[in-house]
Amino acid sequence: MIVVCPSCQTRYELSDRLVQEPSFIARCTKCRHIFSAYRPVRIEEINFLDLDAAKGRKDLDNVVAISNQKGGVAKTSTCLNLGLSLALHQKRVLMIDFDVQANLTISLGYKETTSFYEVLNGSADSLEKFIVKTKYDNLSLFPSNKNMVLLNKKYFGARNFEFILKDRLLTIQEHYDYILIDTPPSIEFFTLNALTAARKVIIPSQCDYLSTHGIDQILKLIQLIKVKTNPNIEPRILITMFDKESTASKMICTKLKRLYPGLTYNTLIEMDPRIREAQIMSMPVLQYNQQSKAGLQYHRLAKELLGQLS
Ligand SMILES: Nc1ncnc2c1ncn2[C@@H]1O[C@H](COP(=O)(O)OP(=O)(O)OP(=O)(O)O)[C@@H](O)[C@H]1O
Ligand SMILES: [Mg+2]
């Protein structure tokens, strides 16, 4: 497995056999940064999802998970920019940062926040108390912090653990038109909870030569989720970081549309340096530059989700 230090981007190759826990704390020997890392859980290891637990729980039609086990494919960027775009369309939006890396939380400029860990380990039984109203109208955030790594340890594999988020969302979902969940690049507590809660899944995918492998993996997982915990889940692929000058990018885009007919959003998100600039400024690209290419494409994606594209 490859572990990348999020601070200095140094890559380490570890043997899967050396790491038994699904997630662990690593220390970069180059820059000394301490960070959470994951051993990828294999789909074959997931043999505990409870077939009967889904019965009697209603669907959360307004919940959308953004998921792909492949890292760096724009899951967080999509959550943030789609979230703001829906909010600008006068929809009440809650974004849930369900990733220990807390990139969504950090992208909005928040530090030292609470997280789902504090919900499960505190006295409050509602998520409401922990939701932050962002400076953008209609846009709220349920933040993340490093404590989240402990949830994986405590709950992953426990009976009905995959319904923990859904059961909490059932109590607050009517306050929002859309609840978007940003997930980590791995399968475990967070992704299985998000996929069990969501009605729709957006699978961001870059047009690189390994993208079909990532999509096959997540579709295989969604098929398992469909059979076990969430029969009505609907996946759709979103092409991100598309480089229209690159022949390879265009070839892979065509291949994805052919391999997954009807599963791909019409909107695609192009490579746009404004996304990274906006991230440095701790703001969504739509606020950083309203006319940015990617910003306008995220607006288009919001319209497609809302069924408003003509
Ligand atoms: N359309 C785009 N054009 C250029 N850069 C982009 C675009 N979308 C995302 N990026 C950049 O790519 C990097 C990865 O994006 P992001 O963090 O959203 O991916 P992710 O899938 O959430 O990653 P992880 O798997 O680590 O959670 C970030 O530096 C982000 O700024
Ligand atoms: Mg992310």
Coordinates of C-alpha atoms and ligand atoms in Angstrom, one line a residue:
M1 CA 0.0 0.0 0.0
I2 CA 1.1 3.6 -0.6
V3 CA 0.9 6.1 2.2
V4 CA 1.4 9.8 1.3
C5 CA 2.3 12.4 3.9
P6 CA -0.4 15.1 3.5
S7 CA 2.0 17.8 4.7
C8 CA 5.1 17.3 2.4
Q9 CA 3.7 14.7 0.0
T10 CA 6.5 12.2 0.6
R11 CA 5.3 8.7 -0.5
Y12 CA 5.9 5.5 1.5
E13 CA 5.4 2.0 0.2
L14 CA 4.3 -0.4 3.0
S15 CA 3.5 -4.0 2.9
D16 CA -0.2 -4.7 3.5
R17 CA 0.8 -7.5 5.8
L18 CA 2.7 -5.1 8.2
V19 CA -0.5 -3.2 8.9
Q20 CA -3.3 -5.1 10.6
E21 CA -5.6 -2.2 11.7
P22 CA -7.8 -0.6 9.0
S23 CA -6.5 2.8 10.1
F24 CA -3.4 3.9 11.9
I25 CA -1.4 7.0 12.9
A26 CA 1.8 7.5 10.9
R27 CA 4.7 9.9 11.3
C28 CA 6.5 11.2 8.3
T29 CA 10.3 10.6 8.8
K30 CA 11.0 13.6 6.4
C31 CA 8.9 16.4 7.9
R32 CA 7.8 14.8 11.2
H33 CA 4.1 15.5 10.5
I34 CA 1.8 13.0 12.3
F35 CA -1.2 12.0 10.3
S36 CA -3.9 9.3 10.0
A37 CA -3.4 6.7 7.3
Y38 CA -5.5 3.7 6.2
R39 CA -4.9 0.2 5.2
P40 CA -7.3 -0.5 2.4
V41 CA -10.0 -2.9 3.6
R42 CA -10.8 -5.4 0.8
I43 CA -14.3 -5.9 -0.3
E44 CA -14.0 -9.6 0.4
E45 CA -13.3 -8.7 4.1
I46 CA -16.8 -7.2 4.4
N47 CA -18.9 -10.2 5.2
F48 CA -20.7 -8.8 8.2
L49 CA -23.3 -6.3 6.8
D50 CA -26.7 -7.2 8.2
L51 CA -29.3 -8.1 5.6
D52 CA -32.2 -7.6 7.9
A53 CA -31.2 -4.3 9.6
A54 CA -32.3 -2.3 6.5
K55 CA -35.9 -3.4 6.9
G56 CA -38.1 -0.9 8.7
R57 CA -35.7 2.1 8.2
K58 CA -37.0 4.6 5.7
D59 CA -34.8 6.0 2.8
L60 CA -33.2 9.4 3.1
D61 CA -34.0 10.7 -0.3
N62 CA -32.0 13.9 0.2
V63 CA -28.7 12.4 1.2
V64 CA -25.8 12.2 -1.4
A65 CA -22.5 10.6 -0.7
I66 CA -19.4 11.5 -2.6
S67 CA -17.2 8.5 -2.7
N68 CA -14.3 6.7 -4.5
Q69 CA -11.6 4.6 -2.8
K70 CA -9.1 6.2 -5.1
G71 CA -7.5 9.2 -3.5
G72 CA -7.2 12.7 -4.9
V73 CA -10.0 12.4 -7.4
A74 CA -11.8 15.6 -6.2
K75 CA -14.3 14.1 -3.7
T76 CA -13.8 17.0 -1.2
S77 CA -13.7 19.7 -4.0
T78 CA -16.9 18.3 -5.4
C79 CA -18.6 18.2 -2.0
L80 CA -17.6 21.8 -1.2
N81 CA -18.4 23.4 -4.6
L82 CA -21.6 21.4 -5.3
G83 CA -22.7 22.3 -1.7
L84 CA -22.2 26.0 -2.3
S85 CA -23.8 25.9 -5.7
L86 CA -26.9 24.1 -4.3
A87 CA -27.0 26.7 -1.5
L88 CA -26.9 29.5 -4.1
H89 CA -29.9 27.8 -5.7
Q90 CA -31.7 28.5 -2.4
K91 CA -31.5 24.9 -1.2
R92 CA -30.8 24.3 2.5
V93 CA -27.6 22.3 2.4
L94 CA -25.7 20.4 5.1
M95 CA -22.2 19.1 4.2
I96 CA -20.9 16.3 6.4
D97 CA -17.1 15.9 6.7
F98 CA -16.8 12.2 7.2
D99 CA -13.1 11.9 6.6
V100 CA -10.4 11.9 9.3
Q101 CA -8.2 14.1 7.1
A102 CA -10.8 16.8 7.7
N103 CA -10.0 18.4 4.3
L104 CA -13.5 19.8 3.9
T105 CA -13.5 21.4 7.3
I106 CA -10.0 22.9 6.7
S107 CA -11.0 24.0 3.2
L108 CA -13.7 26.3 4.8
G109 CA -11.1 27.7 7.2
Y110 CA -12.2 25.8 10.4
K111 CA -9.7 24.4 12.9
E112 CA -10.1 22.8 16.3
T113 CA -13.7 21.7 15.6
T114 CA -15.8 18.9 17.1
S115 CA -16.7 15.9 15.0
F116 CA -18.9 12.8 14.8
Y117 CA -16.5 11.3 17.5
E118 CA -17.8 13.8 20.0
V119 CA -21.4 13.1 19.0
L120 CA -21.0 9.4 19.8
N121 CA -18.9 9.9 22.9
G122 CA -20.8 12.8 24.4
S123 CA -24.1 13.3 26.1
A124 CA -25.8 15.0 23.1
D125 CA -27.9 12.5 21.1
S126 CA -28.5 14.9 18.2
L127 CA -26.1 16.1 15.5
E128 CA -27.8 19.5 15.6
K129 CA -25.6 20.9 18.4
F130 CA -22.4 20.2 16.4
I131 CA -23.5 21.7 13.1
V132 CA -21.7 24.9 12.1
K133 CA -23.5 27.6 10.1
T134 CA -20.9 28.7 7.5
K135 CA -20.6 32.3 6.3
Y136 CA -22.5 31.3 3.2
D137 CA -26.3 31.5 3.3
N138 CA -28.1 28.1 3.4
L139 CA -24.8 26.2 3.8
S140 CA -24.0 24.3 7.0
L141 CA -21.1 22.0 7.9
F142 CA -20.8 19.0 10.2
P143 CA -17.1 19.1 10.8
S144 CA -14.4 16.5 11.3
N145 CA -11.3 16.2 13.4
K146 CA -8.5 13.7 14.1
N147 CA -10.5 11.9 16.9
M148 CA -12.6 10.4 14.2
V149 CA -9.9 7.8 13.7
L150 CA -11.0 6.2 17.0
L151 CA -14.5 5.6 15.7
N152 CA -13.1 3.2 13.1
K153 CA -11.3 1.2 15.8
K154 CA -14.3 1.2 18.1
Y155 CA -17.2 0.5 15.8
F156 CA -16.0 -1.0 12.5
G157 CA -17.5 -4.5 12.2
A158 CA -19.7 -4.1 15.3
R159 CA -23.4 -5.2 14.8
N160 CA -25.3 -2.7 12.7
F161 CA -22.5 -0.2 12.9
E162 CA -23.2 0.8 9.3
F163 CA -26.5 2.4 10.3
I164 CA -25.0 4.7 13.0
L165 CA -25.0 7.8 10.7
K166 CA -28.3 7.0 9.0
D167 CA -30.1 6.7 12.4
R168 CA -28.7 10.2 13.4
L169 CA -29.6 11.7 10.1
L170 CA -33.2 10.5 10.3
T171 CA -33.7 12.9 13.2
I172 CA -32.5 16.0 11.3
Q173 CA -32.9 15.4 7.6
E174 CA -36.2 17.3 7.3
H175 CA -34.3 20.6 8.1
Y176 CA -32.3 20.2 4.8
D177 CA -33.0 19.9 1.1
Y178 CA -29.6 18.2 0.5
I179 CA -27.2 16.5 2.8
L180 CA -23.8 15.9 1.1
I181 CA -21.3 13.5 2.7
D182 CA -17.6 13.7 1.9
T183 CA -15.9 10.3 2.4
P184 CA -12.3 9.1 2.8
P185 CA -10.4 7.2 0.1
S186 CA -11.0 3.8 1.7
I187 CA -13.7 1.5 2.7
E188 CA -14.4 1.2 6.4
F189 CA -16.6 2.8 9.1
F190 CA -17.1 6.1 7.3
T191 CA -17.6 5.0 3.8
L192 CA -19.9 2.1 4.7
N193 CA -22.0 4.5 6.9
A194 CA -22.2 7.1 4.2
L195 CA -23.2 4.6 1.5
T196 CA -25.8 3.0 3.8
A197 CA -27.3 6.5 4.5
A198 CA -27.3 7.9 0.9
R199 CA -29.9 7.7 -1.8
K200 CA -27.4 8.9 -4.4
V201 CA -23.7 8.4 -4.7
I202 CA -21.5 10.7 -6.8
I203 CA -18.3 8.9 -7.8
P204 CA -15.7 11.5 -8.9
S205 CA -13.2 10.0 -11.3
Q206 CA -10.2 11.5 -13.1
C207 CA -9.6 10.5 -16.7
D208 CA -6.4 8.5 -16.0
Y209 CA -5.6 5.0 -17.0
L210 CA -6.3 3.5 -13.6
S211 CA -9.7 5.2 -13.2
T212 CA -11.8 2.3 -14.4
H213 CA -10.2 0.1 -11.7
G214 CA -11.3 2.6 -9.0
I215 CA -14.8 2.8 -10.5
D216 CA -15.1 -1.0 -10.7
Q217 CA -14.1 -1.2 -7.0
I218 CA -16.6 1.3 -5.8
L219 CA -19.4 -0.1 -8.0
K220 CA -18.7 -3.6 -6.6
L221 CA -19.0 -2.1 -3.1
I222 CA -22.2 -0.3 -4.0
Q223 CA -23.6 -3.6 -5.3
L224 CA -22.9 -5.2 -1.9
I225 CA -24.5 -2.3 -0.1
K226 CA -27.5 -2.5 -2.4
V227 CA -28.0 -6.2 -1.4
K228 CA -27.3 -5.7 2.3
T229 CA -28.0 -2.3 3.8
N230 CA -29.4 0.1 1.2
P231 CA -31.5 -1.4 -1.7
N232 CA -32.3 2.0 -3.3
I233 CA -28.9 3.5 -3.6
E234 CA -28.1 5.0 -7.1
P235 CA -24.5 5.6 -8.2
R236 CA -23.5 8.1 -10.9
I237 CA -19.9 8.9 -12.1
L238 CA -18.6 12.4 -12.3
I239 CA -15.6 13.0 -14.5
T240 CA -13.3 15.5 -12.8
M241 CA -10.0 17.3 -13.6
F242 CA -10.7 16.7 -17.3
D243 CA -7.9 18.1 -19.5
K244 CA -9.5 19.0 -22.8
E245 CA -6.0 19.5 -24.4
S246 CA -5.0 15.9 -23.6
T247 CA -5.8 13.2 -26.1
A248 CA -5.4 10.6 -23.4
S249 CA -8.0 12.4 -21.2
K250 CA -10.5 12.5 -24.1
M251 CA -9.9 8.8 -24.9
I252 CA -10.5 7.7 -21.3
C253 CA -13.6 9.9 -21.1
T254 CA -15.1 8.3 -24.1
K255 CA -14.1 4.8 -22.7
L256 CA -15.8 5.6 -19.4
K257 CA -19.0 6.7 -21.1
R258 CA -19.0 3.5 -23.2
L259 CA -18.2 1.2 -20.2
Y260 CA -20.8 2.7 -17.9
P261 CA -23.7 3.8 -20.1
G262 CA -26.3 5.9 -18.4
L263 CA -24.2 6.1 -15.2
T264 CA -22.1 9.1 -16.1
Y265 CA -23.2 12.7 -15.5
N266 CA -23.4 14.8 -18.6
T267 CA -21.5 17.6 -16.8
L268 CA -17.8 17.2 -16.5
I269 CA -15.4 19.2 -14.4
E270 CA -12.3 20.4 -16.2
M271 CA -8.9 20.9 -14.8
D272 CA -8.8 24.4 -13.4
P273 CA -6.0 26.0 -11.4
R274 CA -8.6 28.2 -9.6
I275 CA -9.7 25.2 -7.5
R276 CA -6.2 25.0 -5.9
E277 CA -6.0 28.8 -5.5
A278 CA -9.4 28.8 -3.8
Q279 CA -8.3 26.0 -1.5
I280 CA -5.3 28.1 -0.4
M281 CA -7.7 31.0 0.3
S282 CA -9.9 28.6 2.3
M283 CA -13.0 29.2 0.2
P284 CA -15.0 27.4 -2.5
V285 CA -14.0 28.2 -6.0
L286 CA -17.4 29.8 -6.7
Q287 CA -16.6 32.5 -4.1
Y288 CA -13.0 32.9 -5.1
N289 CA -13.9 33.5 -8.8
Q290 CA -17.5 33.4 -9.8
Q291 CA -16.6 33.0 -13.5
S292 CA -14.0 30.2 -13.0
K293 CA -14.5 27.3 -15.4
A294 CA -14.8 24.6 -12.7
G295 CA -17.1 26.9 -10.7
L296 CA -19.5 27.2 -13.6
Q297 CA -19.3 23.5 -14.2
Y298 CA -20.2 22.8 -10.5
H299 CA -23.2 25.1 -11.0
R300 CA -24.1 22.9 -14.0
L301 CA -23.7 19.8 -12.0
A302 CA -26.1 21.3 -9.3
K303 CA -28.6 22.0 -12.1
E304 CA -28.3 18.4 -13.3
L305 CA -28.8 17.1 -9.8
L306 CA -31.9 19.3 -9.4
G307 CA -33.2 18.1 -12.8
Q308 CA -33.1 21.7 -14.1
L309 CA -30.8 21.2 -17.1
S310 CA -32.5 22.0 -20.4
Ligands
LIG1 N1 -11.0 20.6 -11.3 C1 -9.8 20.7 -10.7 N2 -8.8 21.3 -11.3 C2 -7.5 21.3 -10.7 N3 -7.3 20.8 -9.5 C3 -8.3 20.2 -8.8 C4 -9.6 20.1 -9.4 N4 -10.4 19.5 -8.5 C5 -9.6 19.2 -7.4 N5 -8.3 19.6 -7.6 C6 -7.2 19.5 -6.7 O1 -6.8 18.1 -6.6 C7 -6.4 17.8 -5.3 C8 -7.3 16.7 -4.8 O2 -8.6 17.1 -4.7 P1 -9.5 16.7 -3.5 O3 -8.9 16.9 -2.1 O4 -10.9 17.3 -3.7 O5 -9.6 15.1 -3.7 P2 -10.1 14.0 -2.8 O6 -10.7 12.9 -3.7 O7 -11.1 14.5 -1.8 O8 -8.8 13.5 -2.1 P3 -8.7 12.4 -0.8 O9 -8.9 11.1 -1.5 O10 -7.3 12.7 -0.3 O11 -9.8 12.8 0.1 C9 -6.6 19.1 -4.5 O12 -5.3 19.7 -4.4 C10 -7.5 19.9 -5.3 O13 -7.3 21.3 -5.1
MG2 MG -11.0 14.4 0.3

